[in-house]
PDB file of C-alpha atoms in Angstrom:
ATOM      1  CA  MET E   1      -0.019   0.008   0.021  1.00 81.00           C
ATOM      2  CA  ALA E   2       1.033   3.698  -0.252  1.00 92.00           C
ATOM      3  CA  LYS E   3       2.911   6.040   1.969  1.00 94.00           C
ATOM      4  CA  ILE E   4       0.832   9.283   2.406  1.00 96.00           C
ATOM      5  CA  THR E   5       1.717  12.450   3.764  1.00 97.00           C
ATOM      6  CA  LEU E   6      -1.040  14.517   5.251  1.00 97.00           C
ATOM      7  CA  VAL E   7      -0.696  18.249   6.112  1.00 96.00           C
ATOM      8  CA  ASP E   8      -3.784  19.869   7.895  1.00 95.00           C
ATOM      9  CA  ASP E   9      -3.944  21.967  11.090  1.00 92.00           C
ATOM     10  CA  ASP E  10      -7.359  20.683  12.089  1.00 90.00           C
ATOM     11  CA  GLU E  11      -6.581  17.904  14.520  1.00 88.00           C
ATOM     12  CA  ASN E  12     -10.016  16.244  14.134  1.00 86.00           C
ATOM     13  CA  ILE E  13      -9.500  15.876  10.359  1.00 88.00           C
ATOM     14  CA  VAL E  14      -5.983  14.645  10.753  1.00 90.00           C
ATOM     15  CA  THR E  15      -7.086  11.969  13.130  1.00 88.00           C
ATOM     16  CA  SER E  16     -10.190  10.771  11.222  1.00 85.00           C
ATOM     17  CA  VAL E  17      -8.510  10.998   7.898  1.00 90.00           C
ATOM     18  CA  SER E  18      -5.487   9.193   9.103  1.00 90.00           C
ATOM     19  CA  LEU E  19      -7.639   6.350  10.761  1.00 86.00           C
ATOM     20  CA  ALA E  20      -9.660   5.914   7.373  1.00 86.00           C
ATOM     21  CA  LEU E  21      -6.321   5.736   5.308  1.00 91.00           C
ATOM     22  CA  GLU E  22      -4.689   3.312   7.739  1.00 89.00           C
ATOM     23  CA  SER E  23      -7.586   1.057   7.944  1.00 83.00           C
ATOM     24  CA  HIS E  24      -7.034   0.577   4.091  1.00 86.00           C
ATOM     25  CA  GLY E  25      -3.489  -0.370   4.690  1.00 87.00           C
ATOM     26  CA  HIS E  26      -1.656   2.883   4.001  1.00 92.00           C
ATOM     27  CA  THR E  27       1.064   4.420   6.068  1.00 93.00           C
ATOM     28  CA  VAL E  28       0.106   7.954   7.013  1.00 94.00           C
ATOM     29  CA  LYS E  29       2.529  10.802   8.502  1.00 95.00           C
ATOM     30  CA  ALA E  30       0.609  13.737   9.559  1.00 95.00           C
ATOM     31  CA  TYR E  31       1.819  17.520   9.876  1.00 95.00           C
ATOM     32  CA  TYR E  32      -0.021  20.488  11.135  1.00 94.00           C
ATOM     33  CA  ASP E  33       1.623  23.408   9.337  1.00 93.00           C
ATOM     34  CA  GLY E  34       2.647  24.062   5.801  1.00 94.00           C
ATOM     35  CA  ALA E  35       6.125  24.673   6.413  1.00 95.00           C
ATOM     36  CA  ALA E  36       6.560  21.538   8.247  1.00 95.00           C
ATOM     37  CA  GLY E  37       4.668  19.745   5.677  1.00 95.00           C
ATOM     38  CA  LEU E  38       6.831  20.985   2.926  1.00 95.00           C
ATOM     39  CA  ALA E  39       9.900  20.040   4.546  1.00 95.00           C
ATOM     40  CA  ALA E  40       8.943  16.452   5.342  1.00 95.00           C
ATOM     41  CA  LEU E  41       7.795  16.070   1.627  1.00 96.00           C
ATOM     42  CA  GLU E  42      10.929  17.267   0.233  1.00 94.00           C
ATOM     43  CA  ASN E  43      13.017  15.258   2.737  1.00 94.00           C
ATOM     44  CA  GLU E  44      10.839  11.844   2.546  1.00 93.00           C
ATOM     45  CA  PRO E  45       8.812  11.957  -0.615  1.00 94.00           C
ATOM     46  CA  PRO E  46       5.573   9.973  -0.011  1.00 95.00           C
ATOM     47  CA  ASP E  47       3.520   8.210  -2.879  1.00 95.00           C
ATOM     48  CA  LEU E  48       0.758  10.828  -2.239  1.00 96.00           C
ATOM     49  CA  ALA E  49       0.518  14.121  -0.250  1.00 97.00           C
ATOM     50  CA  ILE E  50      -2.894  15.592   0.863  1.00 97.00           C
ATOM     51  CA  LEU E  51      -2.830  19.267   1.607  1.00 95.00           C
ATOM     52  CA  ASP E  52      -5.272  21.551   3.455  1.00 93.00           C
ATOM     53  CA  VAL E  53      -5.349  25.060   1.934  1.00 90.00           C
ATOM     54  CA  LYS E  54      -5.468  27.223   4.936  1.00 88.00           C
ATOM     55  CA  MET E  55      -2.586  26.445   7.402  1.00 90.00           C
ATOM     56  CA  PRO E  56      -0.301  28.408   9.649  1.00 88.00           C
ATOM     57  CA  ARG E  57       3.281  29.442   8.438  1.00 89.00           C
ATOM     58  CA  MET E  58       2.524  28.360   4.805  1.00 92.00           C
ATOM     59  CA  ASP E  59      -0.689  27.681   3.037  1.00 91.00           C
ATOM     60  CA  GLY E  60      -1.395  24.626   1.021  1.00 90.00           C
ATOM     61  CA  MET E  61      -1.159  26.533  -2.374  1.00 91.00           C
ATOM     62  CA  GLU E  62       2.288  27.725  -1.606  1.00 93.00           C
ATOM     63  CA  VAL E  63       3.367  24.202  -0.463  1.00 94.00           C
ATOM     64  CA  LEU E  64       2.066  22.846  -3.698  1.00 93.00           C
ATOM     65  CA  ARG E  65       3.629  25.751  -5.675  1.00 91.00           C
ATOM     66  CA  ARG E  66       7.154  25.175  -3.941  1.00 94.00           C
ATOM     67  CA  LEU E  67       6.671  21.256  -4.393  1.00 92.00           C
ATOM     68  CA  ARG E  68       6.145  21.460  -8.115  1.00 90.00           C
ATOM     69  CA  ARG E  69       9.504  23.094  -8.605  1.00 89.00           C
ATOM     70  CA  THR E  70      11.069  19.640  -8.095  1.00 88.00           C
ATOM     71  CA  SER E  71       8.387  16.979  -7.760  1.00 89.00           C
ATOM     72  CA  ASP E  72       5.589  15.716  -9.568  1.00 88.00           C
ATOM     73  CA  MET E  73       4.102  13.417  -6.751  1.00 92.00           C
ATOM     74  CA  PRO E  74       0.370  13.133  -6.680  1.00 93.00           C
ATOM     75  CA  VAL E  75      -1.298  15.743  -4.670  1.00 94.00           C
ATOM     76  CA  ILE E  76      -4.919  16.073  -3.522  1.00 94.00           C
ATOM     77  CA  ILE E  77      -5.926  19.424  -2.132  1.00 91.00           C
ATOM     78  CA  LEU E  78      -8.453  19.889   0.845  1.00 90.00           C
ATOM     79  CA  THR E  79     -10.390  23.141   1.441  1.00 83.00           C
ATOM     80  CA  SER E  80     -13.230  24.362   3.387  1.00 75.00           C
ATOM     81  CA  LYS E  81     -13.629  27.125   0.709  1.00 64.00           C
ATOM     82  CA  ASP E  82     -16.305  26.755  -1.926  1.00 62.00           C
ATOM     83  CA  GLU E  83     -15.134  29.249  -4.416  1.00 61.00           C
ATOM     84  CA  GLU E  84     -14.350  28.205  -7.923  1.00 63.00           C
ATOM     85  CA  ILE E  85     -11.205  30.316  -8.206  1.00 67.00           C
ATOM     86  CA  ASP E  86      -9.467  28.240  -5.620  1.00 65.00           C
ATOM     87  CA  GLU E  87     -10.155  25.116  -7.235  1.00 69.00           C
ATOM     88  CA  ILE E  88      -8.844  26.506 -10.663  1.00 73.00           C
ATOM     89  CA  LEU E  89      -5.725  27.749  -8.730  1.00 75.00           C
ATOM     90  CA  GLY E  90      -5.088  24.384  -7.315  1.00 76.00           C
ATOM     91  CA  PHE E  91      -5.373  22.586 -10.749  1.00 77.00           C
ATOM     92  CA  ASN E  92      -3.184  25.351 -12.248  1.00 81.00           C
ATOM     93  CA  LEU E  93      -0.392  24.868  -9.755  1.00 83.00           C
ATOM     94  CA  GLY E  94      -0.545  21.010 -10.623  1.00 86.00           C
ATOM     95  CA  ALA E  95      -3.039  19.446  -8.006  1.00 88.00           C
ATOM     96  CA  ASP E  96      -4.094  15.994  -9.102  1.00 89.00           C
ATOM     97  CA  ASP E  97      -7.448  16.152  -7.457  1.00 88.00           C
ATOM     98  CA  TYR E  98      -9.451  18.664  -5.229  1.00 85.00           C
ATOM     99  CA  MET E  99     -11.920  18.094  -2.347  1.00 86.00           C
ATOM    100  CA  HIS E 100     -14.372  20.439  -0.467  1.00 83.00           C
ATOM    101  CA  LYS E 101     -14.728  20.126   3.254  1.00 83.00           C
ATOM    102  CA  PRO E 102     -16.744  18.587   4.754  1.00 81.00           C
ATOM    103  CA  PHE E 103     -16.378  15.233   2.825  1.00 82.00           C
ATOM    104  CA  SER E 104     -17.181  11.719   3.368  1.00 81.00           C
ATOM    105  CA  GLN E 105     -14.388   9.378   4.396  1.00 82.00           C
ATOM    106  CA  ARG E 106     -15.454   6.835   1.812  1.00 82.00           C
ATOM    107  CA  LEU E 107     -15.310   9.363  -0.926  1.00 84.00           C
ATOM    108  CA  LEU E 108     -11.901  10.494   0.043  1.00 88.00           C
ATOM    109  CA  ILE E 109     -10.593   6.807  -0.003  1.00 89.00           C
ATOM    110  CA  GLU E 110     -11.917   6.295  -3.366  1.00 87.00           C
ATOM    111  CA  ARG E 111     -10.281   9.773  -4.573  1.00 88.00           C
ATOM    112  CA  VAL E 112      -7.027   8.489  -3.097  1.00 92.00           C
ATOM    113  CA  LYS E 113      -7.508   5.055  -4.804  1.00 89.00           C
ATOM    114  CA  ALA E 114      -8.048   6.812  -8.039  1.00 87.00           C
ATOM    115  CA  VAL E 115      -5.119   9.047  -7.914  1.00 90.00           C
ATOM    116  CA  LEU E 116      -2.853   6.308  -6.663  1.00 90.00           C
ATOM    117  CA  ARG E 117      -3.995   4.117  -9.582  1.00 85.00           C
ATOM    118  CA  ARG E 118      -3.393   6.742 -12.048  1.00 82.00           C
ATOM    119  CA  ALA E 119       0.108   7.065 -10.812  1.00 82.00           C
ATOM    120  CA  GLY E 120       0.737   3.445 -10.816  1.00 79.00           C
ATOM    121  CA  VAL E 121       1.080   3.066  -7.073  1.00 77.00           C
ATOM    122  CA  GLU E 122      -0.095  -0.186  -5.080  1.00 57.00           C
ATOM    123  CA  GLY E 123       0.905  -2.371  -7.987  1.00 40.00           C
ATOM    124  CA  GLU E 124      -2.421  -1.937  -9.663  1.00 41.00           C
ATOM    125  CA  GLU E 125      -2.877  -1.679 -13.406  1.00 39.00           C
ATOM    126  CA  PRO E 126      -3.890   1.776 -14.645  1.00 39.00           C
ATOM    127  CA  ALA E 127      -7.741   2.339 -15.539  1.00 39.00           C
ATOM    128  CA  PRO E 128      -8.281   1.448 -19.234  1.00 37.00           C
ATOM    129  CA  ALA E 129      -9.597   4.831 -19.758  1.00 36.00           C
ATOM    130  CA  ALA E 130      -6.429   6.295 -18.629  1.00 37.00           C
ATOM    131  CA  ILE E 131      -3.804   3.917 -20.617  1.00 37.00           C
ATOM    132  CA  GLY E 132      -5.645   3.517 -23.786  1.00 40.00           C
ATOM    133  CA  ALA E 133      -4.793   1.050 -26.484  1.00 38.00           C
ATOM    134  CA  GLU E 134      -1.143   1.315 -25.943  1.00 42.00           C
ATOM    135  CA  GLY E 135      -1.329  -0.137 -22.431  1.00 47.00           C
ATOM    136  CA  SER E 136       1.569   0.447 -20.341  1.00 58.00           C
ATOM    137  CA  ARG E 137       4.121   0.055 -23.158  1.00 75.00           C
ATOM    138  CA  ALA E 138       6.452   2.784 -23.786  1.00 85.00           C
ATOM    139  CA  ILE E 139       5.583   5.341 -26.657  1.00 89.00           C
ATOM    140  CA  LYS E 140       8.014   6.889 -28.778  1.00 92.00           C
ATOM    141  CA  ARG E 141       6.811   9.753 -31.222  1.00 91.00           C
ATOM    142  CA  GLY E 142       9.536  11.699 -32.785  1.00 90.00           C
ATOM    143  CA  LYS E 143      11.452  13.471 -30.069  1.00 94.00           C
ATOM    144  CA  LEU E 144       9.130  12.217 -27.475  1.00 95.00           C
ATOM    145  CA  THR E 145       9.472   9.159 -25.239  1.00 94.00           C
ATOM    146  CA  LEU E 146       7.026   8.103 -22.805  1.00 93.00           C
ATOM    147  CA  ASP E 147       7.247   5.301 -20.366  1.00 90.00           C
ATOM    148  CA  PRO E 148       4.038   4.760 -18.414  1.00 84.00           C
ATOM    149  CA  ALA E 149       5.634   2.037 -16.235  1.00 78.00           C
ATOM    150  CA  ARG E 150       8.180   4.252 -15.025  1.00 81.00           C
ATOM    151  CA  HIS E 151       6.478   7.483 -15.444  1.00 84.00           C
ATOM    152  CA  ASP E 152       9.263   8.882 -17.437  1.00 89.00           C
ATOM    153  CA  CYS E 153       9.011  11.618 -20.097  1.00 93.00           C
ATOM    154  CA  LEU E 154      11.755  12.514 -22.279  1.00 95.00           C
ATOM    155  CA  TRP E 155      12.170  15.148 -24.978  1.00 95.00           C
ATOM    156  CA  GLU E 156      15.279  14.773 -27.215  1.00 94.00           C
ATOM    157  CA  GLY E 157      16.757  12.586 -24.369  1.00 93.00           C
ATOM    158  CA  LYS E 158      16.081  15.110 -21.771  1.00 94.00           C
ATOM    159  CA  PRO E 159      13.826  14.466 -18.804  1.00 93.00           C
ATOM    160  CA  VAL E 160      10.487  16.444 -18.658  1.00 94.00           C
ATOM    161  CA  LYS E 161       8.898  16.225 -14.997  1.00 90.00           C
ATOM    162  CA  LEU E 162       5.170  15.890 -15.425  1.00 89.00           C
ATOM    163  CA  THR E 163       2.420  15.464 -12.811  1.00 86.00           C
ATOM    164  CA  VAL E 164       0.384  12.411 -13.055  1.00 83.00           C
ATOM    165  CA  THR E 165      -2.613  14.252 -14.830  1.00 84.00           C
ATOM    166  CA  GLU E 166      -0.140  15.820 -17.177  1.00 89.00           C
ATOM    167  CA  PHE E 167       1.397  12.699 -18.126  1.00 89.00           C
ATOM    168  CA  LEU E 168      -1.888  10.970 -18.825  1.00 87.00           C
ATOM    169  CA  LEU E 169      -3.185  13.919 -21.052  1.00 91.00           C
ATOM    170  CA  LEU E 170       0.085  13.855 -22.949  1.00 93.00           C
ATOM    171  CA  GLN E 171      -0.069   9.865 -23.192  1.00 91.00           C
ATOM    172  CA  SER E 172      -3.668  10.253 -24.565  1.00 90.00           C
ATOM    173  CA  LEU E 173      -2.641  12.786 -27.244  1.00 93.00           C
ATOM    174  CA  ALA E 174       0.514  11.089 -28.255  1.00 92.00           C
ATOM    175  CA  GLN E 175      -1.037   7.550 -28.660  1.00 88.00           C
ATOM    176  CA  ARG E 176      -2.597   8.870 -31.777  1.00 86.00           C
ATOM    177  CA  PRO E 177      -0.680  11.701 -33.295  1.00 89.00           C
ATOM    178  CA  GLY E 178      -2.502  13.779 -35.781  1.00 88.00           C
ATOM    179  CA  PHE E 179      -5.853  12.963 -34.245  1.00 88.00           C
ATOM    180  CA  VAL E 180      -7.927  15.362 -32.519  1.00 88.00           C
ATOM    181  CA  LYS E 181      -8.811  14.968 -28.851  1.00 87.00           C
ATOM    182  CA  SER E 182     -11.740  16.885 -27.453  1.00 86.00           C
ATOM    183  CA  ARG E 183     -11.535  18.314 -23.920  1.00 84.00           C
ATOM    184  CA  ASP E 184     -14.223  15.670 -22.993  1.00 81.00           C
ATOM    185  CA  ASN E 185     -11.916  12.956 -24.376  1.00 82.00           C
ATOM    186  CA  LEU E 186      -8.931  14.138 -22.398  1.00 86.00           C
ATOM    187  CA  MET E 187     -11.092  14.492 -19.144  1.00 81.00           C
ATOM    188  CA  ASP E 188     -11.847  10.882 -19.606  1.00 78.00           C
ATOM    189  CA  ALA E 189      -8.333   9.834 -20.092  1.00 79.00           C
ATOM    190  CA  ALA E 190      -6.943  11.705 -17.100  1.00 79.00           C
ATOM    191  CA  TYR E 191      -9.793  11.757 -14.497  1.00 73.00           C
ATOM    192  CA  ASP E 192     -11.699   9.216 -12.633  1.00 60.00           C
ATOM    193  CA  ASP E 193     -15.432   9.135 -13.346  1.00 53.00           C
ATOM    194  CA  GLN E 194     -16.332  10.658 -10.046  1.00 51.00           C
ATOM    195  CA  VAL E 195     -14.163  13.802 -10.589  1.00 56.00           C
ATOM    196  CA  TYR E 196     -15.566  16.665 -12.519  1.00 55.00           C
ATOM    197  CA  VAL E 197     -13.499  19.190 -14.177  1.00 62.00           C
ATOM    198  CA  ASP E 198     -14.233  21.990 -16.618  1.00 64.00           C
ATOM    199  CA  ASP E 199     -12.768  22.936 -20.050  1.00 65.00           C
ATOM    200  CA  ARG E 200     -10.503  25.720 -18.253  1.00 78.00           C
ATOM    201  CA  THR E 201      -8.875  23.009 -16.055  1.00 81.00           C
ATOM    202  CA  ILE E 202      -7.700  20.883 -19.274  1.00 86.00           C
ATOM    203  CA  ASP E 203      -6.468  24.130 -20.771  1.00 88.00           C
ATOM    204  CA  SER E 204      -4.500  25.025 -17.664  1.00 87.00           C
ATOM    205  CA  HIS E 205      -2.847  21.597 -17.613  1.00 89.00           C
ATOM    206  CA  ILE E 206      -1.992  22.030 -21.343  1.00 92.00           C
ATOM    207  CA  LYS E 207      -0.614  25.211 -20.793  1.00 91.00           C
ATOM    208  CA  ARG E 208       1.605  24.054 -17.808  1.00 90.00           C
ATOM    209  CA  MET E 209       2.785  21.199 -19.789  1.00 93.00           C
ATOM    210  CA  ARG E 210       3.753  23.342 -22.870  1.00 94.00           C
ATOM    211  CA  LYS E 211       5.915  25.540 -20.466  1.00 93.00           C
ATOM    212  CA  LYS E 212       7.693  22.472 -19.202  1.00 93.00           C
ATOM    213  CA  PHE E 213       8.528  21.255 -22.711  1.00 96.00           C
ATOM    214  CA  ARG E 214       9.577  24.614 -23.630  1.00 95.00           C
ATOM    215  CA  ASP E 215      11.961  25.039 -20.543  1.00 95.00           C
ATOM    216  CA  VAL E 216      13.659  22.138 -22.312  1.00 94.00           C
ATOM    217  CA  ASP E 217      13.049  23.104 -25.964  1.00 95.00           C
ATOM    218  CA  PRO E 218      12.117  26.582 -26.651  1.00 95.00           C
ATOM    219  CA  GLU E 219      10.945  25.593 -30.248  1.00 94.00           C
ATOM    220  CA  PHE E 220       8.488  22.922 -28.699  1.00 96.00           C
ATOM    221  CA  ASP E 221       5.279  23.081 -30.735  1.00 94.00           C
ATOM    222  CA  ALA E 222       4.115  19.557 -30.669  1.00 95.00           C
ATOM    223  CA  ILE E 223       0.750  20.134 -28.878  1.00 95.00           C
ATOM    224  CA  GLU E 224      -1.572  21.889 -31.293  1.00 94.00           C
ATOM    225  CA  THR E 225      -4.660  23.649 -30.382  1.00 92.00           C
ATOM    226  CA  LEU E 226      -7.793  23.433 -32.646  1.00 89.00           C
ATOM    227  CA  TYR E 227      -9.968  26.271 -31.255  1.00 85.00           C
ATOM    228  CA  GLY E 228     -13.348  25.137 -30.256  1.00 79.00           C
ATOM    229  CA  VAL E 229     -12.525  21.599 -30.880  1.00 85.00           C
ATOM    230  CA  GLY E 230      -9.780  20.269 -28.826  1.00 89.00           C
ATOM    231  CA  TYR E 231      -5.964  19.189 -29.051  1.00 93.00           C
ATOM    232  CA  ARG E 232      -3.852  17.084 -31.042  1.00 93.00           C
ATOM    233  CA  TYR E 233      -0.148  15.794 -30.794  1.00 94.00           C
ATOM    234  CA  ARG E 234       2.067  16.574 -33.852  1.00 91.00           C
ATOM    235  CA  GLU E 235       4.974  14.271 -34.356  1.00 83.00           C
ATOM    236  CA  THR E 236       8.191  16.070 -34.789  1.00 73.00           C
TER     237      THR E 236
END
């Protein structure tokens, strides 16, 4: 089972969530402020991080922003806020899923299971919608190499660090270069059925992904936008 780091300043939530996760075989380490949580995540990277937004010393969004400088570990954001802008910000920063408080422990467990499955943790096969026809075999498309089994992405032999969601979106596009994938197609490829995201979330992930590739190759243009239709991968 997975190693999970939980960062939340609410002792009741930490206790209840830890017990729920541990009852499903996971190992949980808990921290009560963002700065301590970030230090732990950097020193002992877990399989999954669960971050509250509002915390002392450093909020969850800042923890996620700093974490994404060096790590693509799966992250679920927890928040008591019910504002769309917070959810969009979380996805823009690279969150893999998002839950509003209060939430049922059962739903949280299912979300954790889905994110871990997409990340290839727990020894489970990725969901069919996520892996597509190519399964878990490596994909080579021109300058791009994707290895789903290792979650490795290379561009001209140089590593590109992608989040789980970004990797699944790119994998879906690269499986059929030249074919257009609508935003709904990409949502199905990257998200569990229980997770709802809108078009802007997919657009934000694509924007972040392009930036990561352009940091490696300023001429990167393999992901094309067809306005009003969707995206396609152009083999280079």
